[in-house]
PDB file of C-alpha atoms in Angstrom:
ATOM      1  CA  UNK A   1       0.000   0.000   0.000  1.00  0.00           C
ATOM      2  CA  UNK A   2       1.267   3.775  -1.175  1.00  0.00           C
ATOM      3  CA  UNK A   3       1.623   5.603   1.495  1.00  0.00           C
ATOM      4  CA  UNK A   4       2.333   9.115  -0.169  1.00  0.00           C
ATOM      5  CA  UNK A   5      -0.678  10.593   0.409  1.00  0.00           C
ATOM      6  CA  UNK A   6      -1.024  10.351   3.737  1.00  0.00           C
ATOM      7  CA  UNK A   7       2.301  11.187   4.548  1.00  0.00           C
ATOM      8  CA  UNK A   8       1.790  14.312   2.001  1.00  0.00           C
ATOM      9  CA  UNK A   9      -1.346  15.402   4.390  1.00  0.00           C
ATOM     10  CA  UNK A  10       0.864  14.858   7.519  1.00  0.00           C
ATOM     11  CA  UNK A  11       3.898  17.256   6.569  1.00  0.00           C
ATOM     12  CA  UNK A  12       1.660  19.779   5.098  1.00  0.00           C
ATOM     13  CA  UNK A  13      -0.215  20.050   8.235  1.00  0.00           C
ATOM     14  CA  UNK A  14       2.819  20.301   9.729  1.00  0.00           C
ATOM     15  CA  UNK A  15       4.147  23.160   7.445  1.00  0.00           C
ATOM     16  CA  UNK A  16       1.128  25.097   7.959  1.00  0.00           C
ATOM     17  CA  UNK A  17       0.260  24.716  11.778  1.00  0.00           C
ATOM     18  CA  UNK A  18       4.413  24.900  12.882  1.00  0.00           C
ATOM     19  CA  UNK A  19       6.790  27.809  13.199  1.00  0.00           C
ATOM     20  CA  UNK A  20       9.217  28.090  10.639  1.00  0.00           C
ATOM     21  CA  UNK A  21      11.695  26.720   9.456  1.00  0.00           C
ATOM     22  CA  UNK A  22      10.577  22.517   9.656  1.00  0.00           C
ATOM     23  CA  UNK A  23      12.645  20.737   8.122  1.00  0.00           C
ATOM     24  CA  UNK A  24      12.707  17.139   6.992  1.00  0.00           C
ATOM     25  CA  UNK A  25      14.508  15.402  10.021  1.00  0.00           C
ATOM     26  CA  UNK A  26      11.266  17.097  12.000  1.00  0.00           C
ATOM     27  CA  UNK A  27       8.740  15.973   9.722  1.00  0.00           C
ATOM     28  CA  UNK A  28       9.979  12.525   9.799  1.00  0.00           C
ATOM     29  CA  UNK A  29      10.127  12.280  13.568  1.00  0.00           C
ATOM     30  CA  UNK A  30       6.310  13.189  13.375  1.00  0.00           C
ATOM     31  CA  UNK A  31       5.157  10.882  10.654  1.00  0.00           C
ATOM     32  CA  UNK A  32       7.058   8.133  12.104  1.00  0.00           C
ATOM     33  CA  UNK A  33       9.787   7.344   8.850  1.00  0.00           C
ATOM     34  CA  UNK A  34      12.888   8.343   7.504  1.00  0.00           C
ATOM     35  CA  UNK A  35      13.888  11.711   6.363  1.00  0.00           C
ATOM     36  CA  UNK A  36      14.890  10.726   3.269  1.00  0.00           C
ATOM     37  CA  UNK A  37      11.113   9.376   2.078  1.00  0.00           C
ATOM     38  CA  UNK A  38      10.085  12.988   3.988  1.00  0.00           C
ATOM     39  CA  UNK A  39      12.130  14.611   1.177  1.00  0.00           C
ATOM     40  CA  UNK A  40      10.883  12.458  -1.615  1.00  0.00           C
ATOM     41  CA  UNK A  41       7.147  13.322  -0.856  1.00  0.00           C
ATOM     42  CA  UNK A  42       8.686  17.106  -0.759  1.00  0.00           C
ATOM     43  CA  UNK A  43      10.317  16.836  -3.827  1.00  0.00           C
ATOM     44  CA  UNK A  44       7.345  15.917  -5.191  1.00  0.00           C
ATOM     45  CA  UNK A  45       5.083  18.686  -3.503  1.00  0.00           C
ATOM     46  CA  UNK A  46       7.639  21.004  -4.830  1.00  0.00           C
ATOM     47  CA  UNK A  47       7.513  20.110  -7.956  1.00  0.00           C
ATOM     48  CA  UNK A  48       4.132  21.161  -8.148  1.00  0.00           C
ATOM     49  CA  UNK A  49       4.063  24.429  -6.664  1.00  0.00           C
ATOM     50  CA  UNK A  50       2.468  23.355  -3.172  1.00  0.00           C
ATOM     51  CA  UNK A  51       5.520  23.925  -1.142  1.00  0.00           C
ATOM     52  CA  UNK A  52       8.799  25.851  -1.229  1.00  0.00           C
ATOM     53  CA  UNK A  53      12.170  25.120   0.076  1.00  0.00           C
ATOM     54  CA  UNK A  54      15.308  23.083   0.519  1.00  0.00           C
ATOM     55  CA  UNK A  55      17.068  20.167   2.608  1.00  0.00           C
ATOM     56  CA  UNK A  56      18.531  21.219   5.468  1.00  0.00           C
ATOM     57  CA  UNK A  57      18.450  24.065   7.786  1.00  0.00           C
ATOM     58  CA  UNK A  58      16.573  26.309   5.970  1.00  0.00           C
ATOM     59  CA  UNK A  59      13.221  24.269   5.863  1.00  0.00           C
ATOM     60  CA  UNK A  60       9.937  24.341   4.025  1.00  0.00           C
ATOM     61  CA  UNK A  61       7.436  26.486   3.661  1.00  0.00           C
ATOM     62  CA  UNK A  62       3.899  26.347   2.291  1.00  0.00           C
ATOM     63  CA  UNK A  63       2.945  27.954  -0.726  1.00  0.00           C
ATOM     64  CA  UNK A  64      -1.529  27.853  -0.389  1.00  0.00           C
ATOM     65  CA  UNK A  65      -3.162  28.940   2.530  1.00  0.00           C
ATOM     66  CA  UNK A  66      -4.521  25.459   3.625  1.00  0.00           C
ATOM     67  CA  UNK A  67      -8.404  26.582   3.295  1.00  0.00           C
ATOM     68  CA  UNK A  68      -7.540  26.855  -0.817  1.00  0.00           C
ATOM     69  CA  UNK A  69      -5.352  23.767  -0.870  1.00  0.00           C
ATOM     70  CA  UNK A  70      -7.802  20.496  -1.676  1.00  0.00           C
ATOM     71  CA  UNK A  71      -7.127  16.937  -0.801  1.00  0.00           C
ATOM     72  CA  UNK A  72      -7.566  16.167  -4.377  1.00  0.00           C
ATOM     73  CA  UNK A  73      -4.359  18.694  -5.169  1.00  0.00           C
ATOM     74  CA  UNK A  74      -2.022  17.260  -2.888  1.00  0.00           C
ATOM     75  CA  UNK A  75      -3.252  13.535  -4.069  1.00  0.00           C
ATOM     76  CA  UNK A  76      -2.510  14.648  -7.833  1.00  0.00           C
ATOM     77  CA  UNK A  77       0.824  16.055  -6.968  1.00  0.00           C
ATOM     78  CA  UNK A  78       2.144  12.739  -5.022  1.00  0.00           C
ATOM     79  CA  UNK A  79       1.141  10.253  -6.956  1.00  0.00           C
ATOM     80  CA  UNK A  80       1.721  12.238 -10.131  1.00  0.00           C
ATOM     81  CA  UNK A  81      -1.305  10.969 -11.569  1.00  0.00           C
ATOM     82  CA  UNK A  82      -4.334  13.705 -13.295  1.00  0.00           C
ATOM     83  CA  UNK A  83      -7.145  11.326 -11.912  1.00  0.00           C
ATOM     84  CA  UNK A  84      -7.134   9.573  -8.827  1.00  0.00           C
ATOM     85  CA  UNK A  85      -6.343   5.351 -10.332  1.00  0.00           C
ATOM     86  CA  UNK A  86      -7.406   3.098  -7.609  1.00  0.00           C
ATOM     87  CA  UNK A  87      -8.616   0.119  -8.816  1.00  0.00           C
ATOM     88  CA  UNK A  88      -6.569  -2.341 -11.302  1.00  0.00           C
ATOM     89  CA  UNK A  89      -7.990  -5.192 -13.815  1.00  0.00           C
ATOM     90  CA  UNK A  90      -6.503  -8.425 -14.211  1.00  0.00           C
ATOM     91  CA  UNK A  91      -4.839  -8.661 -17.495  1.00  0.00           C
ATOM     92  CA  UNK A  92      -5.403 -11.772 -19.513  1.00  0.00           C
ATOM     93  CA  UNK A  93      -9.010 -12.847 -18.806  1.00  0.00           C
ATOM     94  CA  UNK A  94      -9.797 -15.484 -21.320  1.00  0.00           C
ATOM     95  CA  UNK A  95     -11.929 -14.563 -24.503  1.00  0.00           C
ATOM     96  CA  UNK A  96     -14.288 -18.301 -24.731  1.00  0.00           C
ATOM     97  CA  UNK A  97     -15.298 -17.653 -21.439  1.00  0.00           C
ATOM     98  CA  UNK A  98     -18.585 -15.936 -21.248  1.00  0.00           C
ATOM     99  CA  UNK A  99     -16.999 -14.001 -18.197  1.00  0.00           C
ATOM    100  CA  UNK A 100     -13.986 -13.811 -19.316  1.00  0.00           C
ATOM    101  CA  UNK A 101     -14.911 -11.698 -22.537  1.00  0.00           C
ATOM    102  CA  UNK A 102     -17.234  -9.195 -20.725  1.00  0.00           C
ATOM    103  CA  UNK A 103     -15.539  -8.563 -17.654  1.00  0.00           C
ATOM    104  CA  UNK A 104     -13.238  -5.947 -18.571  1.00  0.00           C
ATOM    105  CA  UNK A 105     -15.974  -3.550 -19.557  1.00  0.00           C
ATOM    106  CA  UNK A 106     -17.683  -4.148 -16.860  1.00  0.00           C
ATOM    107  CA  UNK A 107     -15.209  -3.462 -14.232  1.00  0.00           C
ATOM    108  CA  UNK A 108     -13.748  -0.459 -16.293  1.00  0.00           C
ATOM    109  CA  UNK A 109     -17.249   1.277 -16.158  1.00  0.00           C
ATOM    110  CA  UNK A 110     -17.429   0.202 -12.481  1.00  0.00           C
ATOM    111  CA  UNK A 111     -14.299   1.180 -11.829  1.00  0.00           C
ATOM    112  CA  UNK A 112     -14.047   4.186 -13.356  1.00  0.00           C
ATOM    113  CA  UNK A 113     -17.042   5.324 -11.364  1.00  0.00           C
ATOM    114  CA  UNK A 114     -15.713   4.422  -8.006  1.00  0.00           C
ATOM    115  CA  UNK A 115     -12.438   6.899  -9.266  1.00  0.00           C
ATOM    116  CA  UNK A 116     -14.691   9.585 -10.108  1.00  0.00           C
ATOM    117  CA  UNK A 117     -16.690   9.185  -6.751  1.00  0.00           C
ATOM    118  CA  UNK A 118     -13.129   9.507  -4.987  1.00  0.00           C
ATOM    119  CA  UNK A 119     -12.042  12.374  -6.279  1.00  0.00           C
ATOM    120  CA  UNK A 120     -15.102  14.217  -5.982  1.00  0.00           C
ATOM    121  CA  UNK A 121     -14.961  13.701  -2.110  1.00  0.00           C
ATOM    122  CA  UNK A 122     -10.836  14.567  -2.404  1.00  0.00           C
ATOM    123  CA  UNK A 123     -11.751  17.691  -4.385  1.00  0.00           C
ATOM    124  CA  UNK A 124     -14.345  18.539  -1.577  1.00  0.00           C
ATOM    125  CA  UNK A 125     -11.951  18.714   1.219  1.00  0.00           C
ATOM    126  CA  UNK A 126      -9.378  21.159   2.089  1.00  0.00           C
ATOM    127  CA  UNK A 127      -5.862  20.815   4.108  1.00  0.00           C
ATOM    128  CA  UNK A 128      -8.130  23.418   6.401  1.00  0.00           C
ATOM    129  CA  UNK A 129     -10.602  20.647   6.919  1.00  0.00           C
ATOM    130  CA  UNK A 130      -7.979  18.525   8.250  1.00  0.00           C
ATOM    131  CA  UNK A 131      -6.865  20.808  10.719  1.00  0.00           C
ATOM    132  CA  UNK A 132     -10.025  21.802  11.598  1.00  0.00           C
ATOM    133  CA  UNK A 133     -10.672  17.861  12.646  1.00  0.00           C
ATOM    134  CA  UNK A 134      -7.538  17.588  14.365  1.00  0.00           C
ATOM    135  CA  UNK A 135      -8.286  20.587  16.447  1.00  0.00           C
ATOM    136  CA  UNK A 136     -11.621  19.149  16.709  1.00  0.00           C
ATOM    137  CA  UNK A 137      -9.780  16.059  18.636  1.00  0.00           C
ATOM    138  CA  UNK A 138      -7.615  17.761  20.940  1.00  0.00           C
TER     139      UNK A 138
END
Protein backbone atom coordinates (compact mmCIF):
# COMPACT_ATOMS: atom_id res chain seq x y z
CA UNK A 1 0.00 0.00 0.00
CA UNK A 2 1.27 3.77 -1.18
CA UNK A 3 1.62 5.60 1.49
CA UNK A 4 2.33 9.12 -0.17
CA UNK A 5 -0.68 10.59 0.41
CA UNK A 6 -1.02 10.35 3.74
CA UNK A 7 2.30 11.19 4.55
CA UNK A 8 1.79 14.31 2.00
CA UNK A 9 -1.35 15.40 4.39
CA UNK A 10 0.86 14.86 7.52
CA UNK A 11 3.90 17.26 6.57
CA UNK A 12 1.66 19.78 5.10
CA UNK A 13 -0.22 20.05 8.23
CA UNK A 14 2.82 20.30 9.73
CA UNK A 15 4.15 23.16 7.45
CA UNK A 16 1.13 25.10 7.96
CA UNK A 17 0.26 24.72 11.78
CA UNK A 18 4.41 24.90 12.88
CA UNK A 19 6.79 27.81 13.20
CA UNK A 20 9.22 28.09 10.64
CA UNK A 21 11.70 26.72 9.46
CA UNK A 22 10.58 22.52 9.66
CA UNK A 23 12.64 20.74 8.12
CA UNK A 24 12.71 17.14 6.99
CA UNK A 25 14.51 15.40 10.02
CA UNK A 26 11.27 17.10 12.00
CA UNK A 27 8.74 15.97 9.72
CA UNK A 28 9.98 12.53 9.80
CA UNK A 29 10.13 12.28 13.57
CA UNK A 30 6.31 13.19 13.38
CA UNK A 31 5.16 10.88 10.65
CA UNK A 32 7.06 8.13 12.10
CA UNK A 33 9.79 7.34 8.85
CA UNK A 34 12.89 8.34 7.50
CA UNK A 35 13.89 11.71 6.36
CA UNK A 36 14.89 10.73 3.27
CA UNK A 37 11.11 9.38 2.08
CA UNK A 38 10.08 12.99 3.99
CA UNK A 39 12.13 14.61 1.18
CA UNK A 40 10.88 12.46 -1.61
CA UNK A 41 7.15 13.32 -0.86
CA UNK A 42 8.69 17.11 -0.76
CA UNK A 43 10.32 16.84 -3.83
CA UNK A 44 7.35 15.92 -5.19
CA UNK A 45 5.08 18.69 -3.50
CA UNK A 46 7.64 21.00 -4.83
CA UNK A 47 7.51 20.11 -7.96
CA UNK A 48 4.13 21.16 -8.15
CA UNK A 49 4.06 24.43 -6.66
CA UNK A 50 2.47 23.35 -3.17
CA UNK A 51 5.52 23.92 -1.14
CA UNK A 52 8.80 25.85 -1.23
CA UNK A 53 12.17 25.12 0.08
CA UNK A 54 15.31 23.08 0.52
CA UNK A 55 17.07 20.17 2.61
CA UNK A 56 18.53 21.22 5.47
CA UNK A 57 18.45 24.07 7.79
CA UNK A 58 16.57 26.31 5.97
CA UNK A 59 13.22 24.27 5.86
CA UNK A 60 9.94 24.34 4.02
CA UNK A 61 7.44 26.49 3.66
CA UNK A 62 3.90 26.35 2.29
CA UNK A 63 2.95 27.95 -0.73
CA UNK A 64 -1.53 27.85 -0.39
CA UNK A 65 -3.16 28.94 2.53
CA UNK A 66 -4.52 25.46 3.62
CA UNK A 67 -8.40 26.58 3.29
CA UNK A 68 -7.54 26.86 -0.82
CA UNK A 69 -5.35 23.77 -0.87
CA UNK A 70 -7.80 20.50 -1.68
CA UNK A 71 -7.13 16.94 -0.80
CA UNK A 72 -7.57 16.17 -4.38
CA UNK A 73 -4.36 18.69 -5.17
CA UNK A 74 -2.02 17.26 -2.89
CA UNK A 75 -3.25 13.53 -4.07
CA UNK A 76 -2.51 14.65 -7.83
CA UNK A 77 0.82 16.06 -6.97
CA UNK A 78 2.14 12.74 -5.02
CA UNK A 79 1.14 10.25 -6.96
CA UNK A 80 1.72 12.24 -10.13
CA UNK A 81 -1.30 10.97 -11.57
CA UNK A 82 -4.33 13.71 -13.29
CA UNK A 83 -7.14 11.33 -11.91
CA UNK A 84 -7.13 9.57 -8.83
CA UNK A 85 -6.34 5.35 -10.33
CA UNK A 86 -7.41 3.10 -7.61
CA UNK A 87 -8.62 0.12 -8.82
CA UNK A 88 -6.57 -2.34 -11.30
CA UNK A 89 -7.99 -5.19 -13.82
CA UNK A 90 -6.50 -8.42 -14.21
CA UNK A 91 -4.84 -8.66 -17.50
CA UNK A 92 -5.40 -11.77 -19.51
CA UNK A 93 -9.01 -12.85 -18.81
CA UNK A 94 -9.80 -15.48 -21.32
CA UNK A 95 -11.93 -14.56 -24.50
CA UNK A 96 -14.29 -18.30 -24.73
CA UNK A 97 -15.30 -17.65 -21.44
CA UNK A 98 -18.59 -15.94 -21.25
CA UNK A 99 -17.00 -14.00 -18.20
CA UNK A 100 -13.99 -13.81 -19.32
CA UNK A 101 -14.91 -11.70 -22.54
CA UNK A 102 -17.23 -9.19 -20.72
CA UNK A 103 -15.54 -8.56 -17.65
CA UNK A 104 -13.24 -5.95 -18.57
CA UNK A 105 -15.97 -3.55 -19.56
CA UNK A 106 -17.68 -4.15 -16.86
CA UNK A 107 -15.21 -3.46 -14.23
CA UNK A 108 -13.75 -0.46 -16.29
CA UNK A 109 -17.25 1.28 -16.16
CA UNK A 110 -17.43 0.20 -12.48
CA UNK A 111 -14.30 1.18 -11.83
CA UNK A 112 -14.05 4.19 -13.36
CA UNK A 113 -17.04 5.32 -11.36
CA UNK A 114 -15.71 4.42 -8.01
CA UNK A 115 -12.44 6.90 -9.27
CA UNK A 116 -14.69 9.59 -10.11
CA UNK A 117 -16.69 9.19 -6.75
CA UNK A 118 -13.13 9.51 -4.99
CA UNK A 119 -12.04 12.37 -6.28
CA UNK A 120 -15.10 14.22 -5.98
CA UNK A 121 -14.96 13.70 -2.11
CA UNK A 122 -10.84 14.57 -2.40
CA UNK A 123 -11.75 17.69 -4.38
CA UNK A 124 -14.35 18.54 -1.58
CA UNK A 125 -11.95 18.71 1.22
CA UNK A 126 -9.38 21.16 2.09
CA UNK A 127 -5.86 20.82 4.11
CA UNK A 128 -8.13 23.42 6.40
CA UNK A 129 -10.60 20.65 6.92
CA UNK A 130 -7.98 18.52 8.25
CA UNK A 131 -6.87 20.81 10.72
CA UNK A 132 -10.02 21.80 11.60
CA UNK A 133 -10.67 17.86 12.65
CA UNK A 134 -7.54 17.59 14.36
CA UNK A 135 -8.29 20.59 16.45
CA UNK A 136 -11.62 19.15 16.71
CA UNK A 137 -9.78 16.06 18.64
CA UNK A 138 -7.62 17.76 20.94
Amino acid sequence: MDTRFSVAVHVLILLSESPPPMNSDQMAMSVGTNASYVRKILALLKKSGIVDGHRGTSGYSLLFAPKRLTLLQIYQAVMEEPKPHLLDIHQNPSDRCVVGCHIRPVLSEMFADVEDAFARALAGKTLADCIADIRQRL
